[in-house]
Amino acid sequence: MTKNSRHTAVYKLYELFSSMRFAIGLLTILAIASIIGTVLKQNEPYPNYAFEFGQYWFAVFEQLGLYDVYHSGWFLTILAFLVLSTTLCIVRNGPGFIKDMKAYREKASDNSLAAMKHSVEIDAAGSDPAYLRAYLRAQGWRWREHLRADGSLVLAAKKGAASKLGYFFAHIALVVICIGGLMDGNLPLKLAEMVGSVVPETRDIPQSQIPPQSRLSTSNLSFRGNVTIAEGKSGDVIFLNSGNGYLVQDLPFTVTLKKFYVDYYSNGMPKLFASDIAVTDKATGKVTEAQVKVNHPLIVDGVAIYQASFGDGGSPLSFKAWNLDAPQMTPVTIKGISMAGQPLRANGKDYSLEFGELRVFNIENMGGKNTDGGDKSLSQRMQDAREVKHEKQLKNIGPSVTFKLRDKQGQAVEFHHYMAPIQQDGASYLVAGVRSKVSDPFQYLRLPLDDSMSLDSFMRLRTAFMNPALYDEIAKRTTAKAMQGSAISPAMQQQFANSVKWILGRFAQGGFVALEQFLDEKVPQDKRQAVAQTYVKILQGAVVDVMDVADTKAGLKPVAMDGKRYRFLLDSLVGISALHDYNAPVFLQLQGFDQVQASGLQLTRSPGKNLVYLGSLMLVIGIVLMFYIREIRLWIRCAPGSVRVAMSSNRHKRDLDADFRRHSEAIQQLVRGK
């Protein structure tokens, strides 16, 4: 290369791209990106990120491509430049390394040998090179000889030249790994998205209606996607998250789930889950059957099928529907299928009932605090009406189902209902959760169950509360008990009865919240606590008569009052109050189901995987060669009357001092002994 050509722009670019500082800069950026890709969960649906980071940071991270780091355009571009940089580095420096590996430097001058740190001159009247050659051969050296014009002979020997190969292995390994990353990063697909020939689909439509520009053929270079298949069902496509939409990847075969298995530890955590699948090739009809377990994939036509998850596959459900707006109506049975939707008409209004996942096994944090005790303040009871108070305690609380009730305006309320009774402090409850926004946590309410583990008594009590026609009879009974216990005077009978009816009506309208709102608006602050305690005592006394009147109206014999029965009534007050925040015209009590399980499979085609494995192996070999093999060079110059021994190494270690001392002493004995 001429002097002038070194100043051209092309040469300067060549120097930049082939320089070590450029490659190290790229590697640093890749390392930082890899940390981000490890910490930040990748390829999640975009709404999940928007919920987690907020709209501002969501938009920032989206522009940076942090939600799919390893497939982002800038990451693949850096990989491509790293391949270019490392390749140019090999081209630029490789010939020099090869030349140095082959060279023995047998023409080294006396001055250069004498200037070496490890160099000694031995007096010798006459030395036979044959003995020196035999010594080098015995010690495993390779050497070359050079006869100088002055008659002296130089034996140039070396060991460990393979350490130079470590440079090639390490750099070639980096190129191979990056090429594998580019292949698995599916660079052609990214380019197709950039030019618009592939467009992610954003609509929620059946996969059969996905347009061609949102479908990927079976010849797609690489992909990683998921599919959920119910028992007895099949799938021949997977869905790939792509930005704020998705792509449909056609598979060269059809996967059929024959049977799904799941086993649990004693604490309820999944121990093992596996799928018996049949893979049918679309072209040949060949069927491959296998059981897929976690970390034990099935590989068919270069596509690995992994067991990734499991869930609900669309199970028939049965509910007992309690009409909350018309509690006098007899509950009816509603049938449904999980993971599906159906219309619902309640009290003359149309709704859409959208069932979510049925979970047969639930491990939750459950822990109870006493819900009984008439000394609880009004605010405490209101808090109980909004949540299940619990301490940290893991427990399987049985099947549950989620569903949404959507009105004609599209507004939805989401529910989370458990099927099995939950035991707390000797009492049994049915637990149900509700939330109006996906971003909010579920607020749970507890509905007490009677001795037959039924909601009938609770709903009968609530119906009586909601029926003003029964208030006179209830107030009459409550007033009579107050008179009998000398709690009021005869002159206060009518006033007390009116208070009972007013409290019943106010509680029926809005629960404890309605009573508290009245206190805040009408009662002076210094008297609120005393009035609140009076209201609570009246309500706690009247609830016994409400239950008796409700049972009598239903043709049932009133149950004798004891501590357990009274606790049930107090818990019912909390439950009735909580139902005012339930925001639904009906309460769907899960009665039964026929479980249909589904297997979550991850299908991956990664042609660059083997290249990455090969590159990793080469990198390990290169590191071993560079750091664990030491190149040593030894020169023996034989001249009349003297022998000079010199030694050098690519890494100066204390071992070199010992090696030089050992070899120089052995050579001294050879030349002087002769």
XYZ file of C-alpha atoms in Angstrom:
674
model
C 0.000 0.000 0.000
C 1.501 3.376 -1.056
C 1.983 6.338 1.231
C -0.708 8.367 -0.534
C -3.294 5.591 -0.289
C -2.975 5.605 3.494
C -4.588 9.050 3.626
C -7.707 8.169 1.629
C -11.133 7.970 3.282
C -11.464 4.293 2.397
C -8.212 3.439 4.160
C -9.202 5.453 7.212
C -12.478 3.547 7.376
C -10.560 0.315 6.972
C -8.296 1.258 9.865
C -11.270 2.246 12.028
C -13.313 -0.874 11.369
C -10.326 -3.186 11.847
C -9.111 -1.475 15.024
C -9.393 -3.033 18.442
C -10.973 0.075 19.995
C -13.861 -0.067 17.502
C -14.525 -3.765 18.226
C -14.314 -3.181 21.993
C -16.785 -0.304 21.679
C -19.251 -2.538 19.831
C -18.812 -5.317 22.379
C -19.478 -2.856 25.209
C -22.727 -1.717 23.614
C -23.766 -5.339 23.051
C -22.973 -6.170 26.684
C -25.147 -3.299 27.922
C -27.950 -4.323 25.544
C -27.700 -7.920 26.759
C -28.077 -6.760 30.358
C -31.205 -4.821 29.400
C -32.556 -7.812 27.488
C -31.966 -10.019 30.517
C -33.461 -7.688 33.140
C -36.418 -6.526 31.034
C -38.728 -9.356 30.045
C -38.789 -9.567 26.265
C -41.574 -10.033 23.712
C -44.456 -9.273 26.063
C -47.667 -7.748 24.648
C -47.305 -3.967 24.473
C -50.212 -3.243 26.896
C -48.220 -5.027 29.613
C -45.309 -2.622 29.154
C -47.623 0.411 29.025
C -49.172 -0.648 32.318
C -45.789 -1.269 33.964
C -43.882 1.846 32.831
C -46.585 4.398 32.084
C -47.261 6.033 28.739
C -44.210 8.330 28.692
C -41.505 5.743 29.399
C -43.390 3.153 27.385
C -43.075 5.362 24.314
C -39.390 6.066 25.036
C -38.507 2.392 25.465
C -40.547 1.517 22.380
C -38.517 3.928 20.262
C -35.311 2.385 21.632
C -36.532 -1.106 20.759
C -36.016 -2.389 24.306
C -39.037 -4.696 24.247
C -37.313 -7.012 21.748
C -33.653 -6.131 22.128
C -32.151 -9.186 20.458
C -34.254 -8.742 17.318
C -34.176 -4.951 17.146
C -32.701 -3.308 14.080
C -29.928 -1.508 15.959
C -28.857 -4.685 17.789
C -28.632 -6.670 14.545
C -26.801 -3.769 12.905
C -24.214 -3.771 15.684
C -23.826 -7.534 15.265
C -23.249 -7.049 11.536
C -20.640 -4.347 12.160
C -18.964 -6.552 14.759
C -18.714 -9.337 12.177
C -17.211 -6.863 9.717
C -14.815 -5.400 12.300
C -13.598 -8.759 13.569
C -13.190 -10.129 10.036
C -11.136 -7.096 8.994
C -9.084 -7.437 12.166
C -8.261 -11.027 11.228
C -7.416 -10.012 7.666
C -5.264 -7.133 8.837
C -3.328 -8.865 11.621
C -3.611 -12.526 10.658
C -0.735 -12.645 8.159
C 1.618 -11.159 10.726
C 0.585 -13.746 13.316
C 1.014 -16.578 10.817
C 4.413 -15.290 9.833
C 5.429 -15.009 13.473
C 4.188 -18.550 14.157
C 6.292 -19.951 11.347
C 9.395 -17.900 12.087
C 12.242 -19.341 14.210
C 14.333 -16.151 14.123
C 17.458 -18.182 13.504
C 19.221 -15.143 12.078
C 19.148 -13.222 15.325
C 22.338 -11.203 15.825
C 24.725 -11.508 18.774
C 23.712 -8.059 19.989
C 20.009 -8.922 20.098
C 20.716 -12.196 21.887
C 22.940 -10.489 24.416
C 20.336 -7.787 25.039
C 17.728 -10.311 26.112
C 16.899 -10.428 29.817
C 17.513 -14.166 29.930
C 20.898 -14.542 28.254
C 24.211 -16.037 29.352
C 27.534 -16.759 27.630
C 29.327 -19.978 28.553
C 33.064 -20.484 28.052
C 33.708 -23.637 26.092
C 36.837 -24.742 24.339
C 34.820 -26.739 21.866
C 31.222 -27.810 21.679
C 29.716 -30.539 19.571
C 26.343 -29.403 18.083
C 25.263 -33.029 17.971
C 24.909 -33.087 21.760
C 22.910 -29.889 21.677
C 20.601 -31.240 18.979
C 20.064 -34.403 21.012
C 19.213 -32.294 24.066
C 16.695 -30.172 22.169
C 15.099 -33.257 20.713
C 14.832 -34.892 24.139
C 13.194 -31.755 25.602
C 10.565 -31.589 22.880
C 11.848 -28.503 21.073
C 11.510 -27.779 17.371
C 14.430 -25.884 15.881
C 16.164 -24.573 12.858
C 19.900 -24.021 12.279
C 21.735 -21.130 10.713
C 25.445 -21.237 9.849
C 26.886 -17.766 9.877
C 29.656 -16.442 7.663
C 32.029 -16.326 10.633
C 31.595 -20.063 11.139
C 29.371 -19.856 14.232
C 26.192 -21.961 14.357
C 22.837 -20.768 15.708
C 20.235 -23.263 16.880
C 16.862 -21.426 17.113
C 14.264 -23.501 18.945
C 10.728 -22.838 20.102
C 7.806 -24.393 22.008
C 4.147 -23.443 22.399
C 3.646 -21.763 19.024
C 0.043 -22.961 19.245
C -0.678 -20.090 21.646
C -0.813 -17.856 18.590
C -3.659 -20.017 17.317
C -5.693 -18.762 20.292
C -5.906 -15.375 18.568
C -7.468 -16.953 15.487
C -9.797 -19.206 17.458
C -11.048 -16.329 19.641
C -11.614 -13.905 16.770
C -13.144 -16.476 14.430
C -15.351 -17.633 17.312
C -16.671 -14.095 17.711
C -17.488 -13.944 14.000
C -19.231 -17.334 14.097
C -21.277 -16.414 17.188
C -22.374 -13.112 15.658
C -23.361 -14.807 12.400
C -25.418 -17.284 14.430
C -27.030 -14.346 16.244
C -27.849 -12.663 12.948
C -29.448 -15.847 11.659
C -31.566 -16.329 14.786
C -32.318 -12.615 14.853
C -34.019 -13.140 11.493
C -32.462 -10.190 9.730
C -34.440 -10.840 6.493
C -37.719 -10.522 8.412
C -36.620 -7.229 9.951
C -35.743 -5.914 6.518
C -39.129 -7.055 5.196
C -40.874 -5.164 7.998
C -38.814 -2.064 7.250
C -39.826 -2.014 3.564
C -43.453 -2.822 4.402
C -43.796 -6.229 2.773
C -44.549 -7.725 6.197
C -47.046 -5.842 8.389
C -47.989 -6.934 11.940
C -51.705 -7.489 12.504
C -53.293 -5.436 15.318
C -56.913 -6.610 15.119
C -58.351 -9.400 17.248
C -59.630 -11.634 14.465
C -59.553 -15.406 13.793
C -56.208 -16.560 12.441
C -57.894 -17.870 9.301
C -58.753 -14.253 8.417
C -55.214 -12.912 8.880
C -54.138 -11.213 5.613
C -51.108 -12.540 3.696
C -48.856 -9.613 4.664
C -49.226 -10.642 8.310
C -48.485 -14.323 7.727
C -45.063 -15.902 7.514
C -44.435 -18.933 5.337
C -42.891 -22.188 6.478
C -39.632 -21.138 4.790
C -39.116 -18.344 7.340
C -35.477 -18.449 8.458
C -36.056 -18.459 12.219
C -38.891 -17.946 14.672
C -39.869 -18.418 18.294
C -43.547 -18.434 19.181
C -46.169 -20.030 21.357
C -49.387 -21.897 20.875
C -51.906 -23.228 23.384
C -53.642 -26.453 22.386
C -56.490 -28.095 24.299
C -56.689 -31.850 24.748
C -57.959 -33.474 21.585
C -57.348 -30.327 19.526
C -54.698 -29.422 16.954
C -52.719 -26.391 15.845
C -50.666 -25.621 12.745
C -49.700 -21.986 13.399
C -48.001 -20.007 16.134
C -48.252 -16.341 17.027
C -45.226 -14.066 17.157
C -45.354 -10.768 19.042
C -44.251 -7.953 16.773
C -44.380 -4.400 18.064
C -47.933 -3.445 18.940
C -49.316 -6.353 16.935
C -48.550 -9.925 16.000
C -47.597 -12.143 13.076
C -48.926 -15.603 12.251
C -46.247 -18.181 11.510
C -47.412 -21.145 9.447
C -45.877 -24.465 10.497
C -44.826 -27.270 8.145
C -46.780 -29.710 10.323
C -49.836 -30.012 12.539
C -49.467 -30.587 16.293
C -52.210 -32.548 18.056
C -52.403 -32.754 21.860
C -53.497 -36.264 22.763
C -53.117 -36.059 26.547
C -51.758 -33.603 29.094
C -50.309 -34.597 32.471
C -49.567 -32.478 35.521
C -48.297 -33.511 38.940
C -47.905 -31.352 42.037
C -45.700 -31.183 45.091
C -47.290 -31.444 48.516
C -47.250 -27.626 48.812
C -49.294 -27.346 45.634
C -46.571 -26.151 43.263
C -46.336 -27.911 39.875
C -43.880 -30.790 40.019
C -44.067 -32.068 36.457
C -46.143 -31.327 33.400
C -45.885 -33.091 30.088
C -47.777 -33.500 26.836
C -48.391 -36.509 24.625
C -48.396 -35.012 21.132
C -48.658 -36.239 17.557
C -46.922 -34.223 14.837
C -48.259 -34.743 11.314
C -46.167 -33.514 8.384
C -48.341 -31.575 5.941
C -46.368 -32.646 2.874
C -45.838 -36.342 3.510
C -48.449 -37.185 6.125
C -45.779 -38.742 8.339
C -46.859 -38.874 11.998
C -44.338 -38.508 14.820
C -45.595 -39.251 18.334
C -43.686 -38.293 21.469
C -44.036 -37.018 25.002
C -42.724 -33.493 25.493
C -41.559 -32.460 28.949
C -39.821 -29.404 30.338
C -36.249 -29.326 28.995
C -36.983 -32.407 26.874
C -38.162 -31.032 23.500
C -39.147 -32.864 20.352
C -37.301 -31.722 17.221
C -39.102 -32.179 13.895
C -37.755 -30.788 10.617
C -35.456 -28.410 12.451
C -38.247 -27.056 14.648
C -37.926 -27.688 18.386
C -41.181 -28.169 20.306
C -40.805 -27.279 23.986
C -43.189 -27.780 26.890
C -43.588 -24.195 28.141
C -46.758 -23.912 30.217
C -50.221 -25.268 30.777
C -53.657 -23.860 31.398
C -57.327 -24.066 30.632
C -58.487 -25.387 27.293
C -62.127 -24.296 27.373
C -63.926 -26.136 30.192
C -67.723 -26.397 30.493
C -68.867 -24.408 33.549
C -72.036 -24.356 35.638
C -73.102 -21.340 37.718
C -75.894 -20.604 40.148
C -77.010 -17.066 39.289
C -78.368 -14.961 42.160
C -80.251 -11.860 41.007
C -78.902 -9.030 43.163
C -81.211 -6.325 41.792
C -84.299 -8.530 42.242
C -83.311 -10.711 45.232
C -86.816 -12.153 45.606
C -86.328 -14.102 42.362
C -85.307 -17.763 42.533
C -81.698 -18.363 41.440
C -81.248 -19.953 38.018
C -78.531 -22.122 36.474
C -76.271 -20.642 33.795
C -74.000 -22.764 31.623
C -70.849 -21.467 29.984
C -67.445 -22.411 28.627
C -64.222 -20.920 29.912
C -62.144 -18.843 27.498
C -65.347 -18.028 25.582
C -68.143 -15.475 25.643
C -71.931 -15.479 25.563
C -74.821 -12.998 25.923
C -76.586 -12.461 29.258
C -79.894 -10.722 29.862
C -80.612 -9.593 33.403
C -83.446 -7.389 34.635
C -84.304 -6.246 31.123
C -80.744 -5.255 30.202
C -78.340 -6.963 27.819
C -74.798 -7.821 28.822
C -71.894 -9.768 27.402
C -70.466 -12.457 29.667
C -66.794 -13.132 28.840
C -65.302 -16.091 30.672
C -61.587 -16.247 31.368
C -59.396 -19.071 32.557
C -60.528 -21.840 34.880
C -57.821 -22.610 37.424
C -58.438 -25.869 39.228
C -55.453 -25.508 41.534
C -54.759 -22.217 43.335
C -51.958 -21.481 45.773
C -52.778 -18.243 47.563
C -51.660 -16.324 50.619
C -54.435 -16.962 53.078
C -54.550 -16.038 56.742
C -57.489 -15.051 58.827
C -58.199 -12.455 61.436
C -61.325 -12.739 63.492
C -64.317 -11.242 61.791
C -66.531 -11.598 64.812
C -66.641 -9.234 67.738
C -69.329 -6.620 68.070
C -66.821 -4.072 69.307
C -65.525 -3.353 65.788
C -65.934 0.247 64.710
C -67.934 1.231 61.680
C -64.779 2.065 59.705
C -63.303 -1.338 60.538
C -66.387 -3.078 59.240
C -66.283 -0.999 56.086
C -62.660 -2.054 55.586
C -63.712 -5.685 56.016
C -66.325 -5.130 53.354
C -63.639 -4.229 50.830
C -61.018 -6.895 51.301
C -60.111 -10.243 52.776
C -57.691 -9.496 55.591
C -54.945 -12.080 55.602
C -51.546 -12.889 56.916
C -48.784 -14.593 54.936
C -49.845 -18.224 54.635
C -49.687 -20.457 51.551
C -52.712 -22.638 50.977
C -54.514 -24.341 48.120
C -57.983 -22.844 48.058
C -59.351 -24.866 45.176
C -60.837 -23.999 41.770
C -61.470 -20.456 40.604
C -62.635 -18.739 37.448
C -62.344 -15.216 36.100
C -64.940 -13.522 33.929
C -65.999 -10.081 32.718
C -69.492 -8.627 32.562
C -69.669 -6.008 29.810
C -72.631 -3.684 29.262
C -73.926 -2.343 25.944
C -71.660 0.716 26.225
C -68.611 -1.570 26.338
C -67.819 -0.912 30.005
C -66.664 -4.089 31.747
C -66.236 -5.219 35.327
C -63.946 -8.177 35.976
C -64.597 -10.847 38.609
C -62.576 -13.609 40.216
C -64.698 -16.259 41.927
C -63.604 -19.246 43.968
C -65.676 -22.394 44.082
C -64.656 -24.145 47.302
C -65.457 -22.786 50.766
C -62.541 -21.150 52.551
C -62.129 -21.879 56.230
C -61.037 -19.062 58.529
C -61.173 -19.208 62.304
C -63.734 -21.990 62.237
C -66.110 -20.265 59.823
C -66.711 -20.964 56.138
C -66.812 -18.307 53.427
C -67.247 -18.017 49.688
C -64.661 -15.586 48.320
C -65.202 -13.391 45.255
C -63.070 -10.613 43.821
C -64.041 -7.633 41.703
C -62.254 -4.800 39.890
C -63.300 -2.162 37.385
C -59.863 -1.635 35.795
C -57.286 -4.153 34.650
C -54.611 -2.030 36.301
C -56.314 -2.325 39.712
C -55.922 -5.280 42.073
C -58.957 -7.385 42.840
C -60.946 -6.295 45.901
C -62.212 -9.432 47.626
C -65.394 -9.922 49.595
C -66.345 -12.839 51.809
C -69.863 -14.218 51.848
C -70.555 -16.469 54.857
C -71.899 -19.980 54.308
C -74.443 -21.683 56.523
C -74.153 -25.115 58.109
C -74.977 -26.810 54.804
C -72.135 -24.878 53.065
C -74.723 -22.943 51.077
C -75.368 -19.275 50.314
C -79.097 -19.790 50.784
C -79.253 -18.377 54.332
C -77.121 -15.372 53.448
C -79.138 -14.561 50.331
C -82.397 -15.060 52.265
C -81.182 -12.586 54.889
C -80.165 -10.080 52.201
C -83.570 -10.425 50.513
C -85.270 -9.542 53.802
C -83.044 -6.471 54.201
C -84.020 -5.340 50.699
C -87.773 -5.753 51.382
C -89.185 -2.652 53.181
C -92.515 -4.433 53.630
C -90.881 -6.535 56.365
C -89.464 -3.607 58.320
C -92.546 -3.117 60.522
C -92.465 -6.737 61.718
C -88.695 -6.615 62.225
C -88.876 -3.309 64.131
C -91.714 -4.678 66.275
C -89.647 -7.722 67.301
C -86.473 -5.717 67.900
C -88.351 -3.129 69.981
C -90.000 -5.847 72.065
C -86.604 -7.374 72.874
C -85.240 -3.940 73.814
C -88.221 -3.372 76.129
C -87.784 -6.810 77.669
C -84.131 -6.073 78.391
C -84.978 -2.610 79.792
C -82.777 -1.028 77.138
C -85.492 1.559 76.381
C -88.406 3.040 78.246
C -92.061 2.565 77.184
C -92.179 6.159 76.043
C -89.386 5.522 73.551
C -90.958 2.474 71.852
C -92.224 4.271 68.769
C -89.101 6.399 68.374
C -86.897 3.317 68.737
C -88.998 1.355 66.219
C -88.721 4.215 63.716
C -84.949 4.294 64.251
C -84.731 0.553 63.582
C -86.678 0.917 60.323
C -84.565 3.912 59.254
C -81.300 2.075 59.971
C -82.518 -1.019 58.075
C -83.488 1.103 55.078
C -80.268 3.109 55.084
C -78.163 -0.047 55.375
C -80.150 -1.699 52.574
C -79.444 1.289 50.314
C -75.660 1.371 50.696
C -74.394 -0.734 53.596
C -72.000 0.682 56.142
C -70.855 3.309 53.653
C -74.356 4.828 53.500
C -74.522 5.020 57.302
C -71.123 6.672 57.472
C -72.055 9.207 54.798
C -75.104 10.172 56.846
C -72.970 10.608 59.959
C -70.487 12.810 58.074
C -73.260 15.003 56.664
C -75.714 15.279 59.570
C -73.958 14.527 62.884
C -71.440 16.871 64.549
C -67.943 15.489 64.617
C -67.727 15.281 68.416
C -70.830 13.058 68.516
C -70.183 10.809 65.521
C -68.418 8.034 67.402
C -71.191 7.691 69.973
C -73.935 7.762 67.315
C -72.022 5.275 65.163
C -71.751 2.846 68.070
C -75.513 3.201 68.662
C -76.299 2.464 65.017
C -74.027 -0.584 65.027
C -75.613 -1.963 68.227
C -79.122 -1.505 66.811
C -78.106 -3.159 63.543
C -76.412 -6.042 65.349
C -79.548 -6.601 67.414
C -81.995 -6.236 64.542
C -80.121 -8.658 62.257
C -81.305 -11.549 64.457
C -84.916 -10.558 63.874
C -84.296 -9.977 60.167
C -83.053 -13.573 59.909
C -86.015 -14.925 61.894
C -88.524 -13.042 59.753
C -86.763 -14.205 56.576
C -86.861 -17.850 57.729
C -90.508 -17.592 58.747
C -91.449 -16.046 55.401
C -89.621 -18.935 53.655
C -91.566 -21.480 55.726
C -88.541 -22.480 57.775
C -88.250 -22.877 61.499
C -86.005 -20.174 63.032
C -82.635 -21.504 64.151
C -81.725 -21.257 67.821
C -79.254 -18.441 68.468
C -75.775 -19.309 69.679
C -72.271 -17.898 69.239
C -71.687 -19.566 65.884
C -75.068 -18.446 64.546
C -74.522 -14.876 65.718
C -71.105 -14.746 64.083
C -72.703 -15.873 60.838
C -75.154 -12.959 61.072
C -72.408 -10.412 61.787
C -70.368 -11.742 58.857
C -73.504 -11.475 56.741
C -73.775 -7.769 57.556
C -70.245 -7.313 56.242
C -71.049 -9.361 53.132
C -74.295 -7.493 52.394
C -72.494 -4.182 52.725
C -69.696 -5.396 50.431
C -72.133 -6.427 47.689
C -72.953 -2.749 47.155
C -69.447 -2.440 45.648
C -69.885 -5.563 43.524
C -71.169 -3.593 40.491
C -73.117 -6.446 38.890
C -76.823 -7.280 38.561
C -76.181 -10.961 39.310
C -73.823 -12.974 41.474
C -72.512 -16.053 39.645
C -71.660 -18.836 42.080
C -69.461 -21.495 40.463
C -71.202 -24.809 41.041
C -69.314 -27.265 38.834
C -67.071 -27.764 35.814
C -65.729 -30.405 33.460
C -62.027 -29.626 33.180
C -60.455 -29.512 29.741
C -56.696 -28.999 30.013
C -54.504 -27.218 27.507
C -50.780 -27.362 26.922
C -48.688 -24.301 26.197
C -46.014 -25.210 23.636
C -43.150 -23.071 22.429
C -41.951 -23.806 18.894
C -38.536 -22.586 17.851
C -36.536 -22.674 14.663
C -33.031 -21.374 15.351
C -30.596 -22.326 12.591
C -27.916 -20.195 14.199
C -27.992 -22.182 17.419
C -25.410 -24.723 16.293
C -23.185 -21.913 15.043
C -23.380 -20.259 18.450
C -22.459 -23.562 20.103
C -19.552 -24.005 17.692
C -18.401 -20.440 18.253
C -18.594 -20.859 22.015
C -16.466 -23.996 21.805
C -13.939 -22.211 19.618
C -13.865 -19.301 22.053
C -13.078 -21.626 24.947
C -10.308 -23.277 22.913
C -8.928 -19.867 21.976
C -8.891 -18.676 25.585
C -7.141 -21.868 26.699
C -4.524 -21.514 23.971
C -3.901 -17.830 24.677
C -3.784 -17.951 28.468
C -2.657 -21.458 29.329
C -0.065 -22.217 26.626
C 3.163 -20.261 26.809
C 5.323 -19.682 23.742
C 9.030 -20.061 24.604
C 11.951 -19.418 22.260
C 15.510 -20.684 22.889
C 18.663 -19.707 21.019
C 21.998 -21.512 21.282
C 24.858 -19.782 19.473
C 27.965 -22.000 19.154
C 31.175 -20.136 18.402
C 34.833 -21.043 18.869
C 35.583 -20.826 22.606
C 32.037 -19.872 23.747
C 28.354 -20.799 23.679
C 25.590 -18.222 24.251
C 22.185 -19.344 25.554
C 19.234 -16.906 25.306
C 15.525 -17.387 26.026
C 12.349 -15.335 25.639
C 8.623 -15.849 26.095
C 5.432 -14.056 25.125
C 4.546 -13.835 28.824
C 7.184 -13.299 31.501
C 6.435 -15.462 34.490
C 8.485 -16.773 37.318
C 8.422 -20.105 35.523
C 10.541 -18.564 32.764
C 13.315 -17.764 35.252
C 13.345 -21.376 36.404
C 13.187 -22.728 32.848
C 16.093 -20.558 31.752
C 18.199 -21.566 34.729
C 17.454 -25.262 34.136
C 18.224 -25.208 30.405
C 21.338 -23.029 30.685
C 22.810 -25.279 33.390
C 22.061 -28.413 31.345
C 23.654 -26.905 28.223
C 26.657 -25.757 30.258
C 27.231 -29.319 31.456
C 26.948 -30.602 27.916
C 29.459 -28.211 26.361
C 31.969 -28.313 29.236
C 31.613 -32.029 29.794
C 32.656 -32.609 26.243
